[in-house]
Coordinates of C-alpha atoms and ligand atoms in Angstrom, one line a residue:
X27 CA 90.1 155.8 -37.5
X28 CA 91.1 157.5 -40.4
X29 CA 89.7 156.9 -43.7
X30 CA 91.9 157.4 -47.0
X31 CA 90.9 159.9 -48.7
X32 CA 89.0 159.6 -51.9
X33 CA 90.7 160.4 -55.1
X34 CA 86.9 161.3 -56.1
X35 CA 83.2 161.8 -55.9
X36 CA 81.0 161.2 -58.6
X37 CA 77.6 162.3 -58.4
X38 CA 75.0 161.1 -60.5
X39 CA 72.5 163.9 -61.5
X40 CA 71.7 163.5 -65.0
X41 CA 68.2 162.1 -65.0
X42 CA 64.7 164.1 -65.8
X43 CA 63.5 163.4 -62.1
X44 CA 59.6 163.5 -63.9
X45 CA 57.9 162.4 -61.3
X46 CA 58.4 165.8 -59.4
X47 CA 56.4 167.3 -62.5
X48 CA 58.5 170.0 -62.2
X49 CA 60.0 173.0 -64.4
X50 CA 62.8 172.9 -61.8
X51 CA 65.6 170.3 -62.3
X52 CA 64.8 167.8 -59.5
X53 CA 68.4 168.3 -57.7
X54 CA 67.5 171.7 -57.6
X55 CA 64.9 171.4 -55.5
X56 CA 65.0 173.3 -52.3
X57 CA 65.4 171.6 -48.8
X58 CA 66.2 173.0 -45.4
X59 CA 67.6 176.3 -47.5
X60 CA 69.7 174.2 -49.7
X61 CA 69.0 172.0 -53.0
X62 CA 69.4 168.5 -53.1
X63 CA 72.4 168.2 -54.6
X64 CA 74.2 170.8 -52.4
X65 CA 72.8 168.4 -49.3
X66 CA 74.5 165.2 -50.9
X67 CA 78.2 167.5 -52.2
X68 CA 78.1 168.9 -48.5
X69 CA 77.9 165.2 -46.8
X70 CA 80.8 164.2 -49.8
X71 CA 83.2 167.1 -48.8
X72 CA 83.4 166.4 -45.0
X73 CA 85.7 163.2 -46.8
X74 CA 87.6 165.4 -48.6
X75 CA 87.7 164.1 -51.8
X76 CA 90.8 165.5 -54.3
X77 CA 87.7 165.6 -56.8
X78 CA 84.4 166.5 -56.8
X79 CA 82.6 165.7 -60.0
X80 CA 78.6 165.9 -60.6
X81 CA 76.8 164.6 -64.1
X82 CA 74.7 166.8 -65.7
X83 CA 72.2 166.4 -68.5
X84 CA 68.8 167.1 -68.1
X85 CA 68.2 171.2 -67.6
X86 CA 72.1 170.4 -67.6
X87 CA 72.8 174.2 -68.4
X88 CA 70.4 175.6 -65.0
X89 CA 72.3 172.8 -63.2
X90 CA 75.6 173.8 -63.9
X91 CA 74.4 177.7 -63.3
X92 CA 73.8 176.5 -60.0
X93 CA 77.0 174.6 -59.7
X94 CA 78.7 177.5 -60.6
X95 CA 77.1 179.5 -57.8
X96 CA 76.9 177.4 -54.9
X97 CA 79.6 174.9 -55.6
X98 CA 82.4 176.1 -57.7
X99 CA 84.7 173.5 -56.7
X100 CA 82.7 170.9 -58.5
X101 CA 83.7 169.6 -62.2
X102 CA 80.4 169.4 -64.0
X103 CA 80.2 166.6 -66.8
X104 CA 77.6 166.3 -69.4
X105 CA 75.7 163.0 -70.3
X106 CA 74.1 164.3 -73.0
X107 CA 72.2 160.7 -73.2
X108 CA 70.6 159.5 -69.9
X109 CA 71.8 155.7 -71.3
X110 CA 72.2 154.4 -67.5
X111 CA 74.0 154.7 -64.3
X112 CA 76.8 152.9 -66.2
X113 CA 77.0 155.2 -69.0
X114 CA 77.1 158.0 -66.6
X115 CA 80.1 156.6 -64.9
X116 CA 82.0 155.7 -68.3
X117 CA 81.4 159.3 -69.3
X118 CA 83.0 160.9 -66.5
X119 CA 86.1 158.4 -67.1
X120 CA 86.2 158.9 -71.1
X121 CA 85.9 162.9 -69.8
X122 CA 88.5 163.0 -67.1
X123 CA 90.3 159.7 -67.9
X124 CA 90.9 156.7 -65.2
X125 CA 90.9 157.9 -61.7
X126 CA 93.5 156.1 -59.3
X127 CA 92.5 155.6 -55.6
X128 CA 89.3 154.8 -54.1
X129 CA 86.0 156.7 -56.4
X130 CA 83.0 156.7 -54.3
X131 CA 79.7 156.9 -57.0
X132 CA 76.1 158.8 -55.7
X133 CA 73.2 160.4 -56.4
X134 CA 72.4 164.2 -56.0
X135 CA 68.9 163.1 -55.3
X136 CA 69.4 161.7 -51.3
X137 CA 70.0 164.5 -49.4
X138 CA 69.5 162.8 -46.2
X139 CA 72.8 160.4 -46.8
X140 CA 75.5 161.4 -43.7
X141 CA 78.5 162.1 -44.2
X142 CA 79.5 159.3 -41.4
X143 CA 78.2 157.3 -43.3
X144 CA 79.9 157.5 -46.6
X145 CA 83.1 157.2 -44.1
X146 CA 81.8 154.1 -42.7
X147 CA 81.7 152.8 -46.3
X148 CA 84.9 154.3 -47.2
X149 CA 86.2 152.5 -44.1
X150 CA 84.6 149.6 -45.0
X151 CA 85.7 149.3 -48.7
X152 CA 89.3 150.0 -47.3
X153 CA 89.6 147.9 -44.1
X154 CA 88.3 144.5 -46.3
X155 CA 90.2 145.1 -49.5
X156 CA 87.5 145.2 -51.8
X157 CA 87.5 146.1 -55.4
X158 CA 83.6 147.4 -54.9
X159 CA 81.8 148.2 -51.8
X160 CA 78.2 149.0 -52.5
X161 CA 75.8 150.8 -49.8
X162 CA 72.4 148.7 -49.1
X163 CA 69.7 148.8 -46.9
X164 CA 67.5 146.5 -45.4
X165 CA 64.0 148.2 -46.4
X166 CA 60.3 148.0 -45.7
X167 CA 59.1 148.0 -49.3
X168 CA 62.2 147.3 -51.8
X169 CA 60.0 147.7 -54.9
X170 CA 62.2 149.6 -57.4
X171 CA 65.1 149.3 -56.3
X172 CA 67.7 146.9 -57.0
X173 CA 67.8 143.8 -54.7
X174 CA 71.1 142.6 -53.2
X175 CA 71.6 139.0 -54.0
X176 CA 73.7 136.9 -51.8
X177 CA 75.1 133.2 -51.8
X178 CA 74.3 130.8 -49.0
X179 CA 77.4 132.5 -47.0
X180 CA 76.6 135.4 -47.1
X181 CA 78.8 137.2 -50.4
X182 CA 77.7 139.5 -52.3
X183 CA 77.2 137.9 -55.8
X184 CA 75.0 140.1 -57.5
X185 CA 72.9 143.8 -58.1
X186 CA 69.4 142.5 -60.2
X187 CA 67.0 145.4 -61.0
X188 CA 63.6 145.0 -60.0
X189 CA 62.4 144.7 -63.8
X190 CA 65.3 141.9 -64.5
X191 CA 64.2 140.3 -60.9
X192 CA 62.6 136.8 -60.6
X193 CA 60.0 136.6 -58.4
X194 CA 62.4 135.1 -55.5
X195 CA 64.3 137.7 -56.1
X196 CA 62.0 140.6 -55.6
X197 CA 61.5 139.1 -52.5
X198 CA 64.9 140.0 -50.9
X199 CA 64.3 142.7 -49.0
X200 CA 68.3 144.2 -49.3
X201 CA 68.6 147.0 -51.7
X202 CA 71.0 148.7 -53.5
X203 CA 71.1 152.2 -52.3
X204 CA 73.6 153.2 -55.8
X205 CA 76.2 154.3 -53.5
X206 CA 79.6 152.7 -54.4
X207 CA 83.3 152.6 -53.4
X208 CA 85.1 151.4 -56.0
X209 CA 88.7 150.9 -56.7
X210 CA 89.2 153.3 -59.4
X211 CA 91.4 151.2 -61.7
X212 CA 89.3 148.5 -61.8
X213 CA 86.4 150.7 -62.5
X214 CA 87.7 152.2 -65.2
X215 CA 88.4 149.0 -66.9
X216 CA 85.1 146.9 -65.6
X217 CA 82.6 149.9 -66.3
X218 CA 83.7 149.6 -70.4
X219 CA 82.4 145.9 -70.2
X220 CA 79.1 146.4 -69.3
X221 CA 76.5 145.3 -71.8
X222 CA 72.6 146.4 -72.9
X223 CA 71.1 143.1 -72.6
X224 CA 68.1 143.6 -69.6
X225 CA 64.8 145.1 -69.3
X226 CA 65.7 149.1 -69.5
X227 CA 68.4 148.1 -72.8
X228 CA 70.7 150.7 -70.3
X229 CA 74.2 150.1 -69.4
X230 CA 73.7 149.3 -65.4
X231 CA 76.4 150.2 -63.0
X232 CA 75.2 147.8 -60.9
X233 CA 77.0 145.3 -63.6
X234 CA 80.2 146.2 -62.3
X235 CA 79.9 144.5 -59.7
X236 CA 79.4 141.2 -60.8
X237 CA 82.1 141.6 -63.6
X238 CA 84.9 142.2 -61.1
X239 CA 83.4 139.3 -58.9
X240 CA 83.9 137.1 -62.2
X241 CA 87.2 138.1 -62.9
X242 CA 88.0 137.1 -59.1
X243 CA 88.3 140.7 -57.3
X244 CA 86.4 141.0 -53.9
X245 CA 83.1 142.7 -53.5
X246 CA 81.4 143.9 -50.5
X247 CA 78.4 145.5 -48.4
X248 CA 78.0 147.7 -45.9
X249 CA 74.2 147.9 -44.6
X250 CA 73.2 151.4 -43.7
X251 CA 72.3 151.6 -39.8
X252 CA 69.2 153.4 -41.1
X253 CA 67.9 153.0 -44.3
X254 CA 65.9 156.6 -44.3
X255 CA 69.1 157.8 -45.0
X256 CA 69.6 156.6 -48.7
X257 CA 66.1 156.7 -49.8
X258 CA 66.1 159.1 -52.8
X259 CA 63.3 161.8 -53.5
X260 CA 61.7 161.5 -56.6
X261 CA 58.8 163.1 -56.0
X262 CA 57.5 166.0 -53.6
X263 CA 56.2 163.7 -50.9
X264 CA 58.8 161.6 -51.0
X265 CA 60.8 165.8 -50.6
X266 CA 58.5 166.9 -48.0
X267 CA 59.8 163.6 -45.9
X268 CA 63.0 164.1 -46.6
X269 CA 62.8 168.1 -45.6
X270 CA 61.2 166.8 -42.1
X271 CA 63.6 164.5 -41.7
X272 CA 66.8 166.7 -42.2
X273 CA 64.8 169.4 -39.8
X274 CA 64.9 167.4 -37.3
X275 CA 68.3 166.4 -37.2
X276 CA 69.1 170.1 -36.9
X277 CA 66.6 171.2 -34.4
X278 CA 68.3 168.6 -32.4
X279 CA 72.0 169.6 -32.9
X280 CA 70.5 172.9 -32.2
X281 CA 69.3 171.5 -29.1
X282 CA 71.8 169.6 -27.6
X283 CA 74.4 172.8 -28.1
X284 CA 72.1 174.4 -25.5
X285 CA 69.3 176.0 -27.8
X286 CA 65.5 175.8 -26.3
X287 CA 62.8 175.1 -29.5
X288 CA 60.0 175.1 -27.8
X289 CA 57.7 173.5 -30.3
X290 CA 59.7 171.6 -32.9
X291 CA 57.0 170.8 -34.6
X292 CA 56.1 174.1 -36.0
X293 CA 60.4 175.4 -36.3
X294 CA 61.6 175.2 -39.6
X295 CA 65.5 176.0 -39.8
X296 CA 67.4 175.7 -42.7
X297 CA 71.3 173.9 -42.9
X298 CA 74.1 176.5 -41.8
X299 CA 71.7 179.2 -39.2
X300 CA 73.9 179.7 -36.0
X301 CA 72.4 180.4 -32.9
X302 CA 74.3 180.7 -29.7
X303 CA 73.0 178.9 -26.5
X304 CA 70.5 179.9 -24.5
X305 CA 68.6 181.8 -27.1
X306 CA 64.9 180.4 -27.6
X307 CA 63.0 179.9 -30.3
X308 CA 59.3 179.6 -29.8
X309 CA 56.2 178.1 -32.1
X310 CA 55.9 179.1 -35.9
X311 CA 59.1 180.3 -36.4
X312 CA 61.7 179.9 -39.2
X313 CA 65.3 180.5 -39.5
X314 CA 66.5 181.2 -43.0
X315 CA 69.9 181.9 -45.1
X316 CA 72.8 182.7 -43.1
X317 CA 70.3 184.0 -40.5
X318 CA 72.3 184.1 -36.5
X319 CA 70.6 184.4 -33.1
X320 CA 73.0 185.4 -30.3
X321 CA 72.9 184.4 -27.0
X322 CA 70.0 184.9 -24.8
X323 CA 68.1 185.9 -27.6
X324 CA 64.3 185.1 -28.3
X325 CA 63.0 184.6 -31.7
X326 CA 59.1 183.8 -32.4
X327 CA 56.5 182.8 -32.4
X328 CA 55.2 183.8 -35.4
X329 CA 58.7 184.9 -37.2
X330 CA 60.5 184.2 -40.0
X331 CA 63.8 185.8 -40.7
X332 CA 66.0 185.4 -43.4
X333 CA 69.9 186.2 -43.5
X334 CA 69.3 188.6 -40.1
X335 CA 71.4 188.6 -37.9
X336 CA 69.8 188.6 -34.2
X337 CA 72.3 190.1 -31.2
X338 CA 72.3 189.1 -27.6
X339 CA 68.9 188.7 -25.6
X340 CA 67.1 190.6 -27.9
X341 CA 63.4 189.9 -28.6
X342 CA 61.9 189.3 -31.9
X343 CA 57.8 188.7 -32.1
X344 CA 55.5 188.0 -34.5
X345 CA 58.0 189.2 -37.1
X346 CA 59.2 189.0 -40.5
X347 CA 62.7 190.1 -41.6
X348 CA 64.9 190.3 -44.2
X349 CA 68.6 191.4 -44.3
X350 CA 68.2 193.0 -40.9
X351 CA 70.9 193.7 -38.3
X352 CA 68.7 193.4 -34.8
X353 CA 71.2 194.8 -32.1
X354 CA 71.8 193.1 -28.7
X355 CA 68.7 194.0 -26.2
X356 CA 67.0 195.1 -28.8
X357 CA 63.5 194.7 -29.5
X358 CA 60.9 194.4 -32.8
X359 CA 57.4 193.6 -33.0
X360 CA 55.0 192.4 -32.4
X361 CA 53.7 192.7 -36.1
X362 CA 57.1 194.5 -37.6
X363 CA 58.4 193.8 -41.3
X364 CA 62.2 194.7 -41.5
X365 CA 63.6 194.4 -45.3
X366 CA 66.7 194.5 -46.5
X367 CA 69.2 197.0 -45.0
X368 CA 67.6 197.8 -41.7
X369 CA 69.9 198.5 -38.7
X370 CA 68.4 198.6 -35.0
X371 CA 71.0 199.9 -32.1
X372 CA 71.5 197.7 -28.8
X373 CA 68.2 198.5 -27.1
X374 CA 66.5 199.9 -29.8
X375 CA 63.1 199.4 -30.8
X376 CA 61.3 198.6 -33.8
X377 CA 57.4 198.2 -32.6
X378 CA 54.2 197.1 -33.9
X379 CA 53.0 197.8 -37.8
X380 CA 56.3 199.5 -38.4
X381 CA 58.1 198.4 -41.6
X382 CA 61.5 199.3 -42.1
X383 CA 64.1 199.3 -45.2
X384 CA 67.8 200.4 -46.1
X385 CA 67.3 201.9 -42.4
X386 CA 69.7 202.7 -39.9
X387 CA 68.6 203.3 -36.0
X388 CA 70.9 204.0 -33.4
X389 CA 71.5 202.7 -30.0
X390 CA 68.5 202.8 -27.5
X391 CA 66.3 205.0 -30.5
X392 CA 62.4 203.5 -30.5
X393 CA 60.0 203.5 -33.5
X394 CA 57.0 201.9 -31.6
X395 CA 53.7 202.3 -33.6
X396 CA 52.5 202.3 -36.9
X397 CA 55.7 203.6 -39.0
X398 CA 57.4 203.4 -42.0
X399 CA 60.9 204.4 -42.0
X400 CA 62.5 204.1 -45.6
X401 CA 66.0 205.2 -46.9
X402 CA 66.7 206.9 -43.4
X403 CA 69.2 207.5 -40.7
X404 CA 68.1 207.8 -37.2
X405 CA 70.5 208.4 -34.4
X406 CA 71.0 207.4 -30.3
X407 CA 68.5 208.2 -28.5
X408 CA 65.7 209.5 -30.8
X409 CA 61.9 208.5 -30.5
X410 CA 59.5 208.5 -33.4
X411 CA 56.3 209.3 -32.7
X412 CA 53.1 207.2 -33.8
X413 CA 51.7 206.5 -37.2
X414 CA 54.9 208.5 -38.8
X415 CA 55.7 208.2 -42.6
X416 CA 59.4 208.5 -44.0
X417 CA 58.7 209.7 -47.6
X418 CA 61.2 208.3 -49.5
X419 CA 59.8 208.2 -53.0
X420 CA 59.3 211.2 -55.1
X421 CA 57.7 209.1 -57.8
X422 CA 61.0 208.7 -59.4
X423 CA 64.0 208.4 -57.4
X424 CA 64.6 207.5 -53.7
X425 CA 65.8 209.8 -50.8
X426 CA 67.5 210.3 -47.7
X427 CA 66.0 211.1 -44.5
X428 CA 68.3 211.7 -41.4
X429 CA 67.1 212.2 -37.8
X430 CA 70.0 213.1 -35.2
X431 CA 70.6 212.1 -32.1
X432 CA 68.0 212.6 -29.1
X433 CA 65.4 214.0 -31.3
X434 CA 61.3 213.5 -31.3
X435 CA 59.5 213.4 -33.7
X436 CA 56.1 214.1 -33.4
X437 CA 53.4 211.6 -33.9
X438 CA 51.4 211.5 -37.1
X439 CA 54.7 213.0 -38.8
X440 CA 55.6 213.1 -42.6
X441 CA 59.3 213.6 -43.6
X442 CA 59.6 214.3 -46.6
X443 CA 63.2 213.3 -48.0
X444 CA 66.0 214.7 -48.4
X445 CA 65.4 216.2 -45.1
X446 CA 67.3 216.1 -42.3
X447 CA 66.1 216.5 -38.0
X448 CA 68.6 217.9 -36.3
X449 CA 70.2 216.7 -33.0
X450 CA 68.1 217.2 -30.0
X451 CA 65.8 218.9 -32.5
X452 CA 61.6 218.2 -31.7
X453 CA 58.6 218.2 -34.4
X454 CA 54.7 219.0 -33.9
X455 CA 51.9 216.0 -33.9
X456 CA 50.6 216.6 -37.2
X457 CA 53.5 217.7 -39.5
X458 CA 54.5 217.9 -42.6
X459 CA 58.4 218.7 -42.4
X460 CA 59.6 219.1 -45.6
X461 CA 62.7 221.4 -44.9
X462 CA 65.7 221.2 -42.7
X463 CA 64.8 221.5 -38.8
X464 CA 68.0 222.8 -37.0
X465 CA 69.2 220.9 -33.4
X466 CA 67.2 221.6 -30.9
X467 CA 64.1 223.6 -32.6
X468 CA 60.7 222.9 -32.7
X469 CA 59.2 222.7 -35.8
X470 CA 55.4 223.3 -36.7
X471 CA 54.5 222.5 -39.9
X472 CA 50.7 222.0 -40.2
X473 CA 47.6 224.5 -40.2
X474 CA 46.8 226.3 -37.3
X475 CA 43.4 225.3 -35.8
X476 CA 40.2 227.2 -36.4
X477 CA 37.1 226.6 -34.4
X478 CA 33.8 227.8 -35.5
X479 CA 31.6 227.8 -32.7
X480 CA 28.2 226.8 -32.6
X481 CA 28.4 225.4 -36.2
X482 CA 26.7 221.7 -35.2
X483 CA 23.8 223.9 -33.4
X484 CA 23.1 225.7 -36.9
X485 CA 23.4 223.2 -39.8
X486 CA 23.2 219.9 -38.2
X487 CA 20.2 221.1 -36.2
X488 CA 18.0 218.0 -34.3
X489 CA 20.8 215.8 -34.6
X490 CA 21.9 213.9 -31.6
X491 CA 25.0 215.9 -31.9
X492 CA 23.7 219.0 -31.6
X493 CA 21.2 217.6 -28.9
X494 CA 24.9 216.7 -26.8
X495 CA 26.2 220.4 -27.7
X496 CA 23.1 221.9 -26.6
X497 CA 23.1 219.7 -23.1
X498 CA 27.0 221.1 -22.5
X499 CA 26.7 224.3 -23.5
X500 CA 23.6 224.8 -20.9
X501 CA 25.6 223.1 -18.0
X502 CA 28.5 225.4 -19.0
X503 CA 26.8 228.4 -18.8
X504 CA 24.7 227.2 -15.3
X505 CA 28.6 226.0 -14.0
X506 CA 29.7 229.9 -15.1
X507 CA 26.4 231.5 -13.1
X508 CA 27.8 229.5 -10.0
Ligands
UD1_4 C1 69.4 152.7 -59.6 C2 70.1 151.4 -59.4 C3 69.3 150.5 -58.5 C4 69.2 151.2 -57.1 C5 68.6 152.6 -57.3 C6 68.6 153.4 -56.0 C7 71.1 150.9 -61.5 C8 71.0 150.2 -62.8 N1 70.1 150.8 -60.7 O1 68.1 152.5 -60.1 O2 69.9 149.3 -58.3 O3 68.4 150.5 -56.2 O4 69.3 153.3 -58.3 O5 68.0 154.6 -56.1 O6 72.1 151.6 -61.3 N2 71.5 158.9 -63.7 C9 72.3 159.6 -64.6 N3 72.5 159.2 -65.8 C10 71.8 158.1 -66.3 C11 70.9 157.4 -65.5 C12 70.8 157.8 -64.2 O7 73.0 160.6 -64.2 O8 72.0 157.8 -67.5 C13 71.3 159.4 -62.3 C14 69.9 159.9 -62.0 O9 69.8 161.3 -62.2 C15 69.7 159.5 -60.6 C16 70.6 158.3 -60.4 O10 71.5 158.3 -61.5 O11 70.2 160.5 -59.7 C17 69.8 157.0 -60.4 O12 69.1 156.9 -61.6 P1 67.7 156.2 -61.6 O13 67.2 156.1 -63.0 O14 66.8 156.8 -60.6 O15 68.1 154.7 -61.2 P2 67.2 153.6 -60.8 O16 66.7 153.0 -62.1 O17 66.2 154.1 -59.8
CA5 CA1 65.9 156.5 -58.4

């Protein structure tokens, strides 16, 4: 079925959220590589709304910074006064004037609300007629919330806030989750009518409802299949839950399009990673930013990437990386860092205790051991040698190192940038290249070897070196008499 399209989403974001003890604005806070209000405008969007709109006050201006950033199709208005979840609605009408159609109300602060299921209520509010719908949820422990009071048949005659509650009433296990669809004319017109007089002295949106059940309108519920999905976070357990929660949900969409996590448990992967089927994710691993793992490929354990993007069956171990391009076959780690800008060929290899940055390496070229390759540009085909050093900082300013095509560089190497290794071009264990090397030389940059014999006989005399010197030196010479 389809549902009519909101004329708007309001979400409420305006209060302090104190209980996260935070200098962070609560809906900022970060879940599954988004914050909690870009969970709740992401499940709103899949209805299409012709308007988002999210209220701002607290922190209002790092809010709307945010906003700006990550959701520039939302109209921010400011509450200046956190006077009530009524006063926050009245606001955004006295702001943007009555809104005709159906205006769905929520909360930046439940990230783990579906979108199917704000469609259910939209469905809901349209398929009965109703002037409100509100979203409930038959809870565990409703101390807090607002408790859903029904006659003896059934109707929905009333929201009562646990403070205004009677005991009888705190005893009704049906809350109000604060998600709404209301018709937006009579919102407009019902929401100016709602008084001060309870516990908080705060206009309660809640109100509304029984004001437009007084002047005869209908009023509904819709119960929430699972009420986990409009408990709010208000403070960092109740955010580690949620973050759990919403992990889940992915690693199994993940796994039901044909993905293998082999320990769930210990995979962390934020909202929005692709990974093709067949690729495998193993223990201790997390996928970050607009991180993608292609086919075939297998990432972990022990690796956290973050926007890198992972090609076809290649293998990533005990890794950590950064704005890397991994081709496909490719292979890094164990033990590798990759930062920003680095760039491995199909079948290339980036080893173990090699850290890379802003660094490009060509199809099928291997640094295997021990490297650091910054600011450089290796080639097809090329091997590094062993414990090899790109030096790309003169103290001051950055530089360039290119190595071409099917060279080798020596192990135990420095290059010292700008410097460039030509095609097919070789360099000496040991050296320090610091000029140009043309394709296919050798060079040998480091001192020439000097052996003065019989030294550890003279000055380190009665050692248990010279004792072994003396012991090979006398079978030697008995070998040579032979
Ligand atoms: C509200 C409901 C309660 C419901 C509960 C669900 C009312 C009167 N009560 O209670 O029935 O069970 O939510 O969580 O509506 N906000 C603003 N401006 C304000 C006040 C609040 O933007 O002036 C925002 C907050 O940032 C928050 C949301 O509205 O995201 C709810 O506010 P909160 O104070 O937590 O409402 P509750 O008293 O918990
Ligand atoms: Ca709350």
């Amino acid at each position: 079925m389809s549902v009519p399209r909101p004329a708007a989403v309001i979400v409420l974001a305006a209060g302090e959220g104190t209980r996260m003890k935070s200098r962070t604005p609560k809906v900022l806070h970060e879940l599954c590589g988004r914050a909690l209000v870009d969970h709740m405008l992401g499940a709103a969007r899949g209805l299409r709304p012709e308007r988002l709109i999210v209220v701002v006050g607290h922190a209002r201006e790092r809010v709307e910074a945010h906003l700006a950033e990550s959701a520039p199709d939302v109209l921010t208005v400011v509450q200046s006064r956190q006077n009530g979840t009524g006063h926050a609605v009245r606001t955004v009408l006295e702001a943007v004037g009555t809104i005709n159609g159906t205006v769905l109300v929520t909360y930046g602060d439940t990230p783990l609300l579906r979108e199917e299921t704000l469609r259910e209520l939209v469905e809901r509010h349209a398929g009965d007629g109703n002037a409100v719908t509100v979203l409930t949820a038959v809870v565990p422990d409703p101390t807090g919330y607002g408790r859903i009071i029904r006659d003896s048949t059934g109707a929905v005659l009333e929201i009562v806030e646990e403070k205004d509650a009677t005991p009888e009433q705190r005893a009704v296990a049906e809350m109000n989750s604060g998600v709404y669809a209301f018709d937006g004319l009579l919102l407009a017109d019902a929401v100016k009518r709602v008084g001060v007089a309870n516990a908080q002295g705060e206009e309660y949106l809640t109100d509304v409802l029984s004001i437009l059940r007084e002047d005869g309108h209908r009023v509904g519920a819709h119960i929430a299949a699972d009420y986990v999905e409009v408990e709010g976070v208000n403070d960092r357990v109740q955010l580690s839950f949620a973050r759990r929660v919403l992990n889940d949900r992915i690693l199994r969409d993940h796994m039901r399009a044909g993905v293998t996590i082999v320990d769930p448990s210990s995979t962390w992967i934020d909202a929005g990673v692709v990974i093709e089927p067949d690729a495998v994710i193993h223990p201790d691993t997390q996928l970050h930013g607009a991180t993608s793992v292609g086919a075939g490929a297998a990432i972990g354990p022990a690796s956290t990437l973050t926007d890198t993007v992972v090609g076809e069956d290649a293998v990533v171990r005990n890794a950590v990386c950064e704005g890397a391009e991994i081709g496909a076959q490719a292979s890094v780690g164990p033990y590798a860092y990759l930062r920003p800008g680095t760039r491995l060929g199909r079948k290339g290899k980036i080893g173990t205790y090699v850290e890379t940055k802003n660094a490009s390496i060509g199809e099928g070229s291997k640094v295997p051991h021990l490297t650091y390759v910054g600011d450089a540009t290796i080639g097809s085909g090329s091997n590094i040698g062993a414990a090899c050093v790109f030096v790309n900082y003169d103290g001051v300013e950055k530089h360039h190192t290119v190595v071409g095509d099917h060279a080798r560089v020596g192990s135990d190497n420095m290059l010292v940038a700008p410097v460039r290794v030509g095609d097919g071009a070789y360099t000496a264990a040991g050296s320090v290249i610091t000029n140009d090397v043309p394709p296919g030389a050798m060079a040998v940059a480091r001192g020439r070897q000097r052996n003065i014999e019989g030294w550890v006989t003279r000055r380190r005399a009665g050692t248990s070196s010279a004792e072994a010197a003396r012991l090979a030196l006398a079978a030697q010479e008995e070998a040579g008499q032979e």
